[in-house]
PDB file of C-alpha atoms in Angstrom:
ATOM      1  CA  MET A   1       0.191   0.049  -0.093  1.00 39.00           C
ATOM      2  CA  GLN A   2       3.060   2.612   0.826  1.00 45.00           C
ATOM      3  CA  ARG A   3       4.516   1.634  -2.511  1.00 42.00           C
ATOM      4  CA  LYS A   4       1.238   2.406  -4.491  1.00 43.00           C
ATOM      5  CA  ALA A   5       0.869   5.529  -2.606  1.00 43.00           C
ATOM      6  CA  HIS A   6       4.352   6.654  -3.390  1.00 40.00           C
ATOM      7  CA  ARG A   7       3.515   6.288  -7.021  1.00 41.00           C
ATOM      8  CA  LEU A   8       0.845   8.439  -6.876  1.00 38.00           C
ATOM      9  CA  VAL A   9       2.433  11.236  -5.433  1.00 41.00           C
ATOM     10  CA  ALA A  10       5.461  10.959  -7.649  1.00 41.00           C
ATOM     11  CA  ALA A  11       3.848  11.617 -10.809  1.00 42.00           C
ATOM     12  CA  PRO A  12       2.663  15.019  -9.956  1.00 44.00           C
ATOM     13  CA  VAL A  13       5.752  15.709  -9.091  1.00 39.00           C
ATOM     14  CA  ALA A  14       7.359  14.911 -12.285  1.00 43.00           C
ATOM     15  CA  GLY A  15       4.593  16.792 -14.213  1.00 46.00           C
ATOM     16  CA  LEU A  16       5.211  20.188 -12.178  1.00 38.00           C
ATOM     17  CA  ALA A  17       8.894  19.787 -12.894  1.00 42.00           C
ATOM     18  CA  ALA A  18       8.326  19.296 -16.757  1.00 44.00           C
ATOM     19  CA  ALA A  19       6.182  22.463 -16.440  1.00 45.00           C
ATOM     20  CA  VAL A  20       8.902  24.757 -14.434  1.00 39.00           C
ATOM     21  CA  LEU A  21      11.426  23.598 -17.087  1.00 40.00           C
ATOM     22  CA  ALA A  22       9.096  24.767 -19.663  1.00 45.00           C
ATOM     23  CA  ALA A  23       8.566  28.058 -18.020  1.00 44.00           C
ATOM     24  CA  GLY A  24      12.331  28.734 -17.667  1.00 47.00           C
ATOM     25  CA  LEU A  25      12.999  27.954 -21.186  1.00 40.00           C
ATOM     26  CA  ALA A  26      10.219  30.553 -22.510  1.00 44.00           C
ATOM     27  CA  GLY A  27      11.543  32.911 -19.953  1.00 44.00           C
ATOM     28  CA  CYS A  28      15.032  32.888 -21.474  1.00 43.00           C
ATOM     29  CA  SER A  29      13.611  33.007 -24.600  1.00 43.00           C
ATOM     30  CA  GLY A  30      11.892  36.177 -23.890  1.00 43.00           C
ATOM     31  CA  GLY A  31      14.458  37.553 -22.097  1.00 42.00           C
ATOM     32  CA  SER A  32      17.045  37.275 -24.908  1.00 40.00           C
ATOM     33  CA  GLY A  33      14.802  39.398 -27.060  1.00 41.00           C
ATOM     34  CA  GLY A  34      14.558  41.978 -24.323  1.00 40.00           C
ATOM     35  CA  SER A  35      17.899  42.195 -23.500  1.00 40.00           C
ATOM     36  CA  GLY A  36      18.699  42.869 -27.045  1.00 42.00           C
ATOM     37  CA  GLY A  37      16.763  45.864 -27.023  1.00 43.00           C
ATOM     38  CA  ASP A  38      18.169  47.065 -23.776  1.00 45.00           C
ATOM     39  CA  ASP A  39      21.956  46.469 -25.073  1.00 46.00           C
ATOM     40  CA  ASP A  40      21.450  49.139 -27.936  1.00 45.00           C
ATOM     41  CA  PRO A  41      20.835  52.476 -25.598  1.00 45.00           C
ATOM     42  CA  LYS A  42      20.538  54.361 -28.897  1.00 46.00           C
ATOM     43  CA  PRO A  43      18.341  52.841 -31.680  1.00 47.00           C
ATOM     44  CA  GLY A  44      18.353  54.319 -34.737  1.00 46.00           C
ATOM     45  CA  LEU A  45      21.561  55.528 -34.981  1.00 46.00           C
ATOM     46  CA  GLY A  46      22.976  53.076 -37.772  1.00 46.00           C
ATOM     47  CA  GLU A  47      21.242  54.823 -40.223  1.00 47.00           C
ATOM     48  CA  SER A  48      23.010  58.229 -41.598  1.00 51.00           C
ATOM     49  CA  ALA A  49      21.852  61.628 -39.810  1.00 54.00           C
ATOM     50  CA  ALA A  50      23.539  63.819 -42.723  1.00 60.00           C
ATOM     51  CA  PRO A  51      21.419  65.768 -44.599  1.00 66.00           C
ATOM     52  CA  ALA A  52      20.404  64.639 -48.041  1.00 68.00           C
ATOM     53  CA  ALA A  53      22.849  66.261 -51.248  1.00 72.00           C
ATOM     54  CA  GLU A  54      20.797  68.846 -52.700  1.00 77.00           C
ATOM     55  CA  PRO A  55      19.701  67.577 -56.531  1.00 84.00           C
ATOM     56  CA  GLY A  56      21.157  69.082 -59.661  1.00 88.00           C
ATOM     57  CA  LYS A  57      19.194  71.722 -61.637  1.00 93.00           C
ATOM     58  CA  TYR A  58      19.301  69.781 -65.073  1.00 94.00           C
ATOM     59  CA  HIS A  59      18.053  66.051 -64.979  1.00 92.00           C
ATOM     60  CA  THR A  60      18.020  65.552 -68.605  1.00 91.00           C
ATOM     61  CA  LEU A  61      20.874  65.287 -71.473  1.00 93.00           C
ATOM     62  CA  PRO A  62      20.645  66.764 -75.270  1.00 90.00           C
ATOM     63  CA  GLU A  63      20.993  64.345 -78.519  1.00 89.00           C
ATOM     64  CA  PRO A  64      24.090  65.087 -79.259  1.00 90.00           C
ATOM     65  CA  CYS A  65      24.460  64.147 -82.813  1.00 93.00           C
ATOM     66  CA  GLY A  66      21.391  66.206 -83.717  1.00 87.00           C
ATOM     67  CA  TYR A  67      21.630  69.025 -81.579  1.00 86.00           C
ATOM     68  CA  VAL A  68      24.810  70.640 -83.350  1.00 92.00           C
ATOM     69  CA  SER A  69      22.970  72.913 -86.298  1.00 92.00           C
ATOM     70  CA  ARG A  70      23.751  71.979 -89.969  1.00 92.00           C
ATOM     71  CA  GLU A  71      25.155  75.656 -90.468  1.00 93.00           C
ATOM     72  CA  THR A  72      27.621  75.551 -87.808  1.00 95.00           C
ATOM     73  CA  LEU A  73      29.103  71.801 -88.791  1.00 94.00           C
ATOM     74  CA  ARG A  74      29.576  73.655 -92.098  1.00 93.00           C
ATOM     75  CA  ARG A  75      31.551  76.182 -90.617  1.00 94.00           C
ATOM     76  CA  MET A  76      33.528  73.957 -88.605  1.00 96.00           C
ATOM     77  CA  LEU A  77      33.773  71.359 -91.173  1.00 94.00           C
ATOM     78  CA  PRO A  78      34.168  73.335 -94.490  1.00 91.00           C
ATOM     79  CA  GLY A  79      34.378  71.713 -97.763  1.00 85.00           C
ATOM     80  CA  GLY A  80      32.058  68.968 -96.234  1.00 80.00           C
ATOM     81  CA  GLY A  81      29.537  68.946 -99.547  1.00 78.00           C
ATOM     82  CA  GLU A  82      26.057  70.128-100.182  1.00 78.00           C
ATOM     83  CA  ASP A  83      23.443  68.637 -98.851  1.00 76.00           C
ATOM     84  CA  GLY A  84      21.951  65.345-100.175  1.00 75.00           C
ATOM     85  CA  ASP A  85      25.159  64.106-101.231  1.00 86.00           C
ATOM     86  CA  PRO A  86      25.487  60.880 -99.563  1.00 89.00           C
ATOM     87  CA  ASP A  87      29.418  61.430 -98.102  1.00 89.00           C
ATOM     88  CA  ALA A  88      28.115  64.912 -96.689  1.00 90.00           C
ATOM     89  CA  GLU A  89      24.729  63.357 -95.213  1.00 91.00           C
ATOM     90  CA  LYS A  90      27.148  61.024 -93.593  1.00 92.00           C
ATOM     91  CA  LEU A  91      29.481  63.375 -92.246  1.00 93.00           C
ATOM     92  CA  TYR A  92      26.911  65.974 -90.836  1.00 92.00           C
ATOM     93  CA  ARG A  93      25.141  62.950 -89.095  1.00 93.00           C
ATOM     94  CA  GLY A  94      28.074  62.151 -86.836  1.00 95.00           C
ATOM     95  CA  GLN A  95      28.889  59.258 -84.810  1.00 96.00           C
ATOM     96  CA  PRO A  96      27.582  58.817 -81.193  1.00 95.00           C
ATOM     97  CA  THR A  97      29.640  58.335 -78.417  1.00 93.00           C
ATOM     98  CA  ILE A  98      29.464  54.572 -77.008  1.00 90.00           C
ATOM     99  CA  THR A  99      28.292  55.033 -73.394  1.00 86.00           C
ATOM    100  CA  TYR A 100      27.244  52.624 -70.870  1.00 86.00           C
ATOM    101  CA  ASP A 101      24.773  55.125 -69.003  1.00 90.00           C
ATOM    102  CA  ALA A 102      22.780  57.811 -71.557  1.00 89.00           C
ATOM    103  CA  ASP A 103      21.240  59.219 -68.697  1.00 91.00           C
ATOM    104  CA  ARG A 104      24.781  60.571 -67.217  1.00 94.00           C
ATOM    105  CA  ARG A 105      27.137  60.770 -70.489  1.00 95.00           C
ATOM    106  CA  VAL A 106      26.294  61.062 -73.774  1.00 96.00           C
ATOM    107  CA  GLY A 107      28.409  62.245 -76.694  1.00 97.00           C
ATOM    108  CA  CYS A 108      28.897  62.527 -80.824  1.00 97.00           C
ATOM    109  CA  ARG A 109      31.903  62.813 -83.068  1.00 97.00           C
ATOM    110  CA  TRP A 110      32.832  64.231 -86.676  1.00 97.00           C
ATOM    111  CA  ASN A 111      35.758  63.239 -88.606  1.00 96.00           C
ATOM    112  CA  GLN A 112      36.623  65.116 -91.756  1.00 94.00           C
ATOM    113  CA  GLU A 113      39.087  63.991 -94.586  1.00 93.00           C
ATOM    114  CA  THR A 114      39.635  66.545 -97.411  1.00 91.00           C
ATOM    115  CA  PRO A 115      42.547  66.991 -99.761  1.00 92.00           C
ATOM    116  CA  ASP A 116      43.571  70.189 -97.590  1.00 92.00           C
ATOM    117  CA  GLY A 117      43.596  68.124 -94.215  1.00 94.00           C
ATOM    118  CA  THR A 118      41.932  66.602 -91.209  1.00 95.00           C
ATOM    119  CA  ARG A 119      39.468  68.298 -89.062  1.00 96.00           C
ATOM    120  CA  ARG A 120      37.694  66.420 -86.223  1.00 97.00           C
ATOM    121  CA  LEU A 121      34.744  68.004 -83.788  1.00 98.00           C
ATOM    122  CA  SER A 122      33.610  66.261 -80.629  1.00 97.00           C
ATOM    123  CA  VAL A 123      31.181  67.655 -78.312  1.00 97.00           C
ATOM    124  CA  ASP A 124      30.822  65.638 -74.853  1.00 97.00           C
ATOM    125  CA  PHE A 125      27.744  66.461 -72.376  1.00 97.00           C
ATOM    126  CA  GLU A 126      28.042  65.031 -68.718  1.00 97.00           C
ATOM    127  CA  ARG A 127      25.481  65.135 -66.144  1.00 96.00           C
ATOM    128  CA  VAL A 128      27.328  65.154 -62.975  1.00 96.00           C
ATOM    129  CA  VAL A 129      25.382  63.362 -59.829  1.00 94.00           C
ATOM    130  CA  SER A 130      26.933  63.379 -56.348  1.00 94.00           C
ATOM    131  CA  TYR A 131      27.170  60.587 -54.030  1.00 89.00           C
ATOM    132  CA  GLN A 132      28.519  62.374 -51.019  1.00 89.00           C
ATOM    133  CA  ALA A 133      26.448  63.057 -48.393  1.00 87.00           C
ATOM    134  CA  GLY A 134      26.031  66.990 -48.048  1.00 89.00           C
ATOM    135  CA  VAL A 135      27.946  67.403 -51.289  1.00 93.00           C
ATOM    136  CA  SER A 136      25.486  68.639 -54.064  1.00 95.00           C
ATOM    137  CA  ASP A 137      25.553  67.745 -57.859  1.00 95.00           C
ATOM    138  CA  GLU A 138      26.259  71.226 -58.276  1.00 96.00           C
ATOM    139  CA  GLU A 139      29.293  71.300 -55.882  1.00 96.00           C
ATOM    140  CA  ARG A 140      30.480  68.266 -57.547  1.00 96.00           C
ATOM    141  CA  ALA A 141      30.528  69.452 -60.869  1.00 97.00           C
ATOM    142  CA  ARG A 142      32.435  72.544 -59.834  1.00 97.00           C
ATOM    143  CA  GLN A 143      35.009  70.307 -58.185  1.00 96.00           C
ATOM    144  CA  LEU A 144      35.343  68.188 -61.294  1.00 97.00           C
ATOM    145  CA  TYR A 145      35.644  71.397 -63.466  1.00 98.00           C
ATOM    146  CA  ASP A 146      38.332  72.766 -61.279  1.00 97.00           C
ATOM    147  CA  LYS A 147      40.310  69.180 -61.381  1.00 97.00           C
ATOM    148  CA  LEU A 148      40.134  69.985 -65.520  1.00 97.00           C
ATOM    149  CA  ALA A 149      41.216  73.392 -65.212  1.00 97.00           C
ATOM    150  CA  ASP A 150      44.144  72.547 -63.525  1.00 96.00           C
ATOM    151  CA  ALA A 151      45.455  69.790 -65.789  1.00 96.00           C
ATOM    152  CA  ALA A 152      45.144  72.029 -68.471  1.00 96.00           C
ATOM    153  CA  HIS A 153      47.266  74.538 -66.580  1.00 95.00           C
ATOM    154  CA  ILE A 154      44.445  77.080 -66.923  1.00 94.00           C
ATOM    155  CA  PRO A 155      45.686  80.952 -65.570  1.00 88.00           C
ATOM    156  CA  GLU A 156      43.935  82.637 -63.070  1.00 81.00           C
ATOM    157  CA  ALA A 157      41.519  85.671 -64.501  1.00 71.00           C
ATOM    158  CA  SER A 158      43.402  88.741 -64.161  1.00 62.00           C
ATOM    159  CA  SER A 159      41.212  91.481 -62.151  1.00 50.00           C
ATOM    160  CA  GLY A 160      39.754  93.722 -64.436  1.00 43.00           C
ATOM    161  CA  SER A 161      40.187  92.202 -67.747  1.00 42.00           C
ATOM    162  CA  SER A 162      37.862  90.388 -69.758  1.00 44.00           C
ATOM    163  CA  PRO A 163      39.495  86.856 -70.130  1.00 47.00           C
ATOM    164  CA  SER A 164      37.119  85.864 -73.244  1.00 48.00           C
ATOM    165  CA  ALA A 165      38.431  88.782 -75.075  1.00 45.00           C
ATOM    166  CA  PRO A 166      40.988  88.011 -77.876  1.00 46.00           C
ATOM    167  CA  ALA A 167      44.551  88.758 -77.316  1.00 41.00           C
ATOM    168  CA  LYS A 168      45.913  92.006 -78.910  1.00 39.00           C
ATOM    169  CA  ALA A 169      48.086  91.172 -81.655  1.00 37.00           C
ATOM    170  CA  PRO A 170      51.430  91.884 -81.454  1.00 37.00           C
ATOM    171  CA  SER A 171      52.946  95.428 -82.771  1.00 38.00           C
ATOM    172  CA  PRO A 172      54.645  94.601 -86.404  1.00 38.00           C
ATOM    173  CA  PRO A 173      58.130  95.312 -86.278  1.00 40.00           C
ATOM    174  CA  PRO A 174      59.117  99.368 -86.856  1.00 41.00           C
ATOM    175  CA  SER A 175      59.502 100.364 -90.680  1.00 40.00           C
ATOM    176  CA  GLY A 176      60.121 103.491 -92.515  1.00 42.00           C
ATOM    177  CA  LYS A 177      62.746 106.132 -91.634  1.00 40.00           C
ATOM    178  CA  ASP A 178      64.726 105.366 -88.353  1.00 42.00           C
ATOM    179  CA  LYS A 179      66.153 107.975 -85.818  1.00 42.00           C
ATOM    180  CA  SER A 180      69.543 108.138 -87.509  1.00 42.00           C
ATOM    181  CA  THR A 181      70.854 111.358 -88.715  1.00 44.00           C
ATOM    182  CA  PRO A 182      71.193 111.883 -92.567  1.00 42.00           C
ATOM    183  CA  LYS A 183      75.082 111.732 -91.755  1.00 46.00           C
ATOM    184  CA  ASP A 184      75.022 108.615 -90.304  1.00 47.00           C
ATOM    185  CA  ALA A 185      72.861 107.092 -92.701  1.00 45.00           C
ATOM    186  CA  LYS A 186      75.048 108.200 -95.685  1.00 48.00           C
ATOM    187  CA  GLY A 187      78.273 106.865 -93.884  1.00 48.00           C
ATOM    188  CA  ALA A 188      76.365 103.387 -93.411  1.00 46.00           C
ATOM    189  CA  LYS A 189      75.710 103.217 -96.765  1.00 46.00           C
ATOM    190  CA  ASP A 190      79.138 103.860 -97.857  1.00 51.00           C
ATOM    191  CA  ALA A 191      80.616 101.629 -95.789  1.00 47.00           C
ATOM    192  CA  LYS A 192      78.101  98.755 -97.021  1.00 48.00           C
ATOM    193  CA  SER A 193      79.266  99.486-100.435  1.00 48.00           C
ATOM    194  CA  LYS A 194      82.718  99.422-100.051  1.00 47.00           C
ATOM    195  CA  GLY A 195      82.682  96.719 -98.324  1.00 48.00           C
ATOM    196  CA  ALA A 196      80.821  94.798-100.974  1.00 44.00           C
ATOM    197  CA  LYS A 197      83.532  96.038-103.522  1.00 46.00           C
ATOM    198  CA  ASN A 198      86.533  94.552-101.646  1.00 48.00           C
ATOM    199  CA  ASP A 199      84.670  91.456-101.093  1.00 49.00           C
ATOM    200  CA  PRO A 200      85.343  89.036-103.951  1.00 41.00           C
ATOM    201  CA  LYS A 201      82.631  86.799-103.124  1.00 43.00           C
ATOM    202  CA  ALA A 202      80.292  89.182-103.129  1.00 42.00           C
ATOM    203  CA  THR A 203      79.088  89.385-106.785  1.00 42.00           C
ATOM    204  CA  GLY A 204      76.070  87.816-108.338  1.00 43.00           C
ATOM    205  CA  ALA A 205      74.439  84.500-106.848  1.00 39.00           C
ATOM    206  CA  SER A 206      77.319  84.056-104.273  1.00 39.00           C
ATOM    207  CA  SER A 207      76.080  87.341-102.560  1.00 40.00           C
ATOM    208  CA  ARG A 208      72.628  85.966-101.474  1.00 36.00           C
ATOM    209  CA  PRO A 209      72.577  84.514 -98.170  1.00 39.00           C
ATOM    210  CA  ALA A 210      72.208  80.492 -97.720  1.00 40.00           C
ATOM    211  CA  ALA A 211      68.605  79.160 -98.255  1.00 37.00           C
ATOM    212  CA  THR A 212      66.901  77.949 -95.198  1.00 37.00           C
ATOM    213  CA  ALA A 213      63.855  76.303 -94.692  1.00 39.00           C
ATOM    214  CA  THR A 214      60.655  78.400 -94.421  1.00 41.00           C
ATOM    215  CA  PRO A 215      58.671  78.230 -91.026  1.00 43.00           C
ATOM    216  CA  PRO A 216      55.335  77.995 -91.278  1.00 48.00           C
ATOM    217  CA  ALA A 217      53.269  81.213 -91.841  1.00 49.00           C
ATOM    218  CA  ARG A 218      51.303  82.343 -88.718  1.00 51.00           C
ATOM    219  CA  ASP A 219      48.689  84.906 -89.894  1.00 54.00           C
ATOM    220  CA  GLU A 220      47.178  85.388 -86.725  1.00 62.00           C
ATOM    221  CA  PRO A 221      48.257  86.243 -83.117  1.00 73.00           C
ATOM    222  CA  GLU A 222      48.167  83.281 -80.543  1.00 86.00           C
ATOM    223  CA  LEU A 223      45.492  83.262 -77.954  1.00 89.00           C
ATOM    224  CA  GLY A 224      46.805  80.462 -75.725  1.00 92.00           C
ATOM    225  CA  SER A 225      44.934  78.581 -72.876  1.00 95.00           C
ATOM    226  CA  ARG A 226      42.770  81.048 -70.744  1.00 96.00           C
ATOM    227  CA  PRO A 227      39.486  81.091 -68.828  1.00 97.00           C
ATOM    228  CA  LEU A 228      36.360  82.450 -70.472  1.00 97.00           C
ATOM    229  CA  ASP A 229      33.876  84.629 -68.607  1.00 94.00           C
ATOM    230  CA  ASP A 230      30.830  84.602 -71.053  1.00 94.00           C
ATOM    231  CA  VAL A 231      29.909  80.694 -71.179  1.00 95.00           C
ATOM    232  CA  GLY A 232      28.207  79.117 -68.424  1.00 95.00           C
ATOM    233  CA  ASP A 233      28.895  79.234 -64.488  1.00 96.00           C
ATOM    234  CA  ASP A 234      32.779  78.329 -65.556  1.00 97.00           C
ATOM    235  CA  ALA A 235      34.622  78.193 -68.356  1.00 98.00           C
ATOM    236  CA  PHE A 236      38.000  77.818 -69.981  1.00 98.00           C
ATOM    237  CA  VAL A 237      39.658  76.951 -73.602  1.00 98.00           C
ATOM    238  CA  SER A 238      42.895  75.008 -73.668  1.00 97.00           C
ATOM    239  CA  ASP A 239      44.793  75.577 -77.004  1.00 96.00           C
ATOM    240  CA  ARG A 240      47.600  73.481 -78.014  1.00 95.00           C
ATOM    241  CA  LEU A 241      49.473  73.474 -81.162  1.00 94.00           C
ATOM    242  CA  THR A 242      51.919  70.404 -82.206  1.00 92.00           C
ATOM    243  CA  ASN A 243      54.546  71.685 -84.827  1.00 88.00           C
ATOM    244  CA  GLY A 244      56.911  68.821 -85.519  1.00 80.00           C
ATOM    245  CA  GLY A 245      58.159  69.295 -89.068  1.00 73.00           C
ATOM    246  CA  ALA A 246      55.698  66.935 -90.758  1.00 79.00           C
ATOM    247  CA  ASP A 247      52.854  66.953 -88.241  1.00 87.00           C
ATOM    248  CA  VAL A 248      51.197  69.899 -87.884  1.00 93.00           C
ATOM    249  CA  HIS A 249      47.911  70.520 -86.242  1.00 94.00           C
ATOM    250  CA  ARG A 250      45.870  72.129 -83.253  1.00 96.00           C
ATOM    251  CA  ASP A 251      43.918  71.118 -80.793  1.00 97.00           C
ATOM    252  CA  VAL A 252      41.598  73.524 -79.280  1.00 98.00           C
ATOM    253  CA  THR A 253      39.733  72.315 -75.959  1.00 98.00           C
ATOM    254  CA  LEU A 254      36.866  74.248 -74.595  1.00 98.00           C
ATOM    255  CA  VAL A 255      35.252  72.902 -71.118  1.00 98.00           C
ATOM    256  CA  PHE A 256      32.186  74.864 -69.725  1.00 98.00           C
ATOM    257  CA  ARG A 257      29.943  74.173 -66.738  1.00 97.00           C
ATOM    258  CA  ALA A 258      26.407  74.993 -66.215  1.00 97.00           C
ATOM    259  CA  ALA A 259      25.060  73.967 -62.862  1.00 96.00           C
ATOM    260  CA  ASN A 260      25.800  70.074 -62.529  1.00 97.00           C
ATOM    261  CA  ILE A 261      26.547  69.712 -66.256  1.00 97.00           C
ATOM    262  CA  LEU A 262      30.029  69.545 -67.786  1.00 98.00           C
ATOM    263  CA  VAL A 263      30.065  70.296 -71.553  1.00 97.00           C
ATOM    264  CA  THR A 264      33.746  69.452 -73.408  1.00 98.00           C
ATOM    265  CA  ILE A 265      34.153  70.638 -76.991  1.00 98.00           C
ATOM    266  CA  VAL A 266      37.006  69.414 -78.850  1.00 98.00           C
ATOM    267  CA  TYR A 267      38.354  70.868 -82.062  1.00 98.00           C
ATOM    268  CA  HIS A 268      41.256  69.384 -84.276  1.00 97.00           C
ATOM    269  CA  GLN A 269      42.512  70.839 -87.497  1.00 96.00           C
ATOM    270  CA  GLN A 270      45.509  69.178 -89.495  1.00 95.00           C
ATOM    271  CA  PRO A 271      46.657  70.742 -92.561  1.00 93.00           C
ATOM    272  CA  THR A 272      48.120  68.550 -95.482  1.00 92.00           C
ATOM    273  CA  ASP A 273      50.290  71.864 -96.208  1.00 91.00           C
ATOM    274  CA  ARG A 274      52.921  71.942 -93.304  1.00 85.00           C
ATOM    275  CA  THR A 275      53.607  75.411 -93.666  1.00 87.00           C
ATOM    276  CA  HIS A 276      50.291  76.635 -93.162  1.00 88.00           C
ATOM    277  CA  VAL A 277      49.530  76.431 -89.331  1.00 89.00           C
ATOM    278  CA  PRO A 278      46.170  76.099 -87.877  1.00 92.00           C
ATOM    279  CA  GLY A 279      44.961  79.524 -86.845  1.00 91.00           C
ATOM    280  CA  SER A 280      44.521  79.847 -82.865  1.00 93.00           C
ATOM    281  CA  GLN A 281      41.724  82.602 -83.505  1.00 94.00           C
ATOM    282  CA  ASP A 282      40.373  80.685 -86.222  1.00 94.00           C
ATOM    283  CA  LEU A 283      39.761  77.641 -83.939  1.00 96.00           C
ATOM    284  CA  GLN A 284      39.163  79.110 -80.863  1.00 96.00           C
ATOM    285  CA  GLY A 285      36.409  81.325 -82.331  1.00 96.00           C
ATOM    286  CA  LYS A 286      34.493  78.480 -83.798  1.00 97.00           C
ATOM    287  CA  ALA A 287      34.717  76.370 -80.843  1.00 97.00           C
ATOM    288  CA  HIS A 288      33.359  79.261 -78.711  1.00 97.00           C
ATOM    289  CA  GLY A 289      30.639  80.068 -80.872  1.00 96.00           C
ATOM    290  CA  LEU A 290      29.534  76.444 -80.987  1.00 96.00           C
ATOM    291  CA  ALA A 291      29.629  76.408 -76.870  1.00 97.00           C
ATOM    292  CA  ARG A 292      27.467  79.726 -77.238  1.00 95.00           C
ATOM    293  CA  GLU A 293      25.143  77.883 -79.254  1.00 94.00           C
ATOM    294  CA  ILE A 294      24.538  74.717 -76.919  1.00 94.00           C
ATOM    295  CA  GLU A 295      24.507  77.098 -73.853  1.00 93.00           C
ATOM    296  CA  ALA A 296      21.434  78.975 -75.581  1.00 91.00           C
ATOM    297  CA  GLY A 297      19.916  75.869 -76.752  1.00 85.00           C
ATOM    298  CA  HIS A 298      19.688  74.046 -73.589  1.00 79.00           C
ATOM    299  CA  PHE A 299      20.903  75.666 -70.571  1.00 81.00           C
ATOM    300  CA  SER A 300      19.323  79.061 -70.994  1.00 70.00           C
ATOM    301  CA  ASN A 301      16.767  78.402 -68.509  1.00 63.00           C
TER     302      ASN A 301
END
């Protein structure tokens, strides 16, 4: 009888122990979740508290190959042919620049080959987007522009002057009468005549100086690389002349920034006649005119 009673009591105790164990496990499980929240004294600081950067003014880019007018292309690529001619149409149509994100960067190139030489023109548009907290798209575009200007060694604009104005042509060498007296001039002439008579070699063709190579002629003053103040928010032009004997060509690069857009124009000319140096004023003037046309058509608002 005692053994039976013992078994009856033991069964409830075992059940009670199982219930306590289950309750303990449940308490531990709930405590782990609560303690995780208690260990994080400042919830929500894992997210960035920096203010979002201001978006750029411009959200789209123009279609570059169809954006430059036919009249401008004729001026910059002379001798390309008349409208309707297959070669002329191919030239003026241009070649789109390969890009992997047309929302961020687009461009177009025109290549012209004629008996007079080679001309190349390219236009590139880049919409700058900042991924730095607190740095706007426009500020990032300004930073990139400054890097380009530094790489091109653009001088600082002098105060009180217009950096976009063409450089003044150098003064021509003095001509006509000099400041010497008639007596001095007569004496110099007599000495020269006397020296020529005493020199047995100073007769006929032997009196001519030895022939020298004719240097390439420059009909225009060199404008050089400089900042511009009448295109976009910031602008500069870089002018590079290569004159290596048989290789004579000029490359003019004009870069301007309009808010968060960077526009780059590259204009190249290489004449067949190496004695003809491409004019600085001519190439810069045409590139400058194209920049003004682009700004007026897409960035005037």
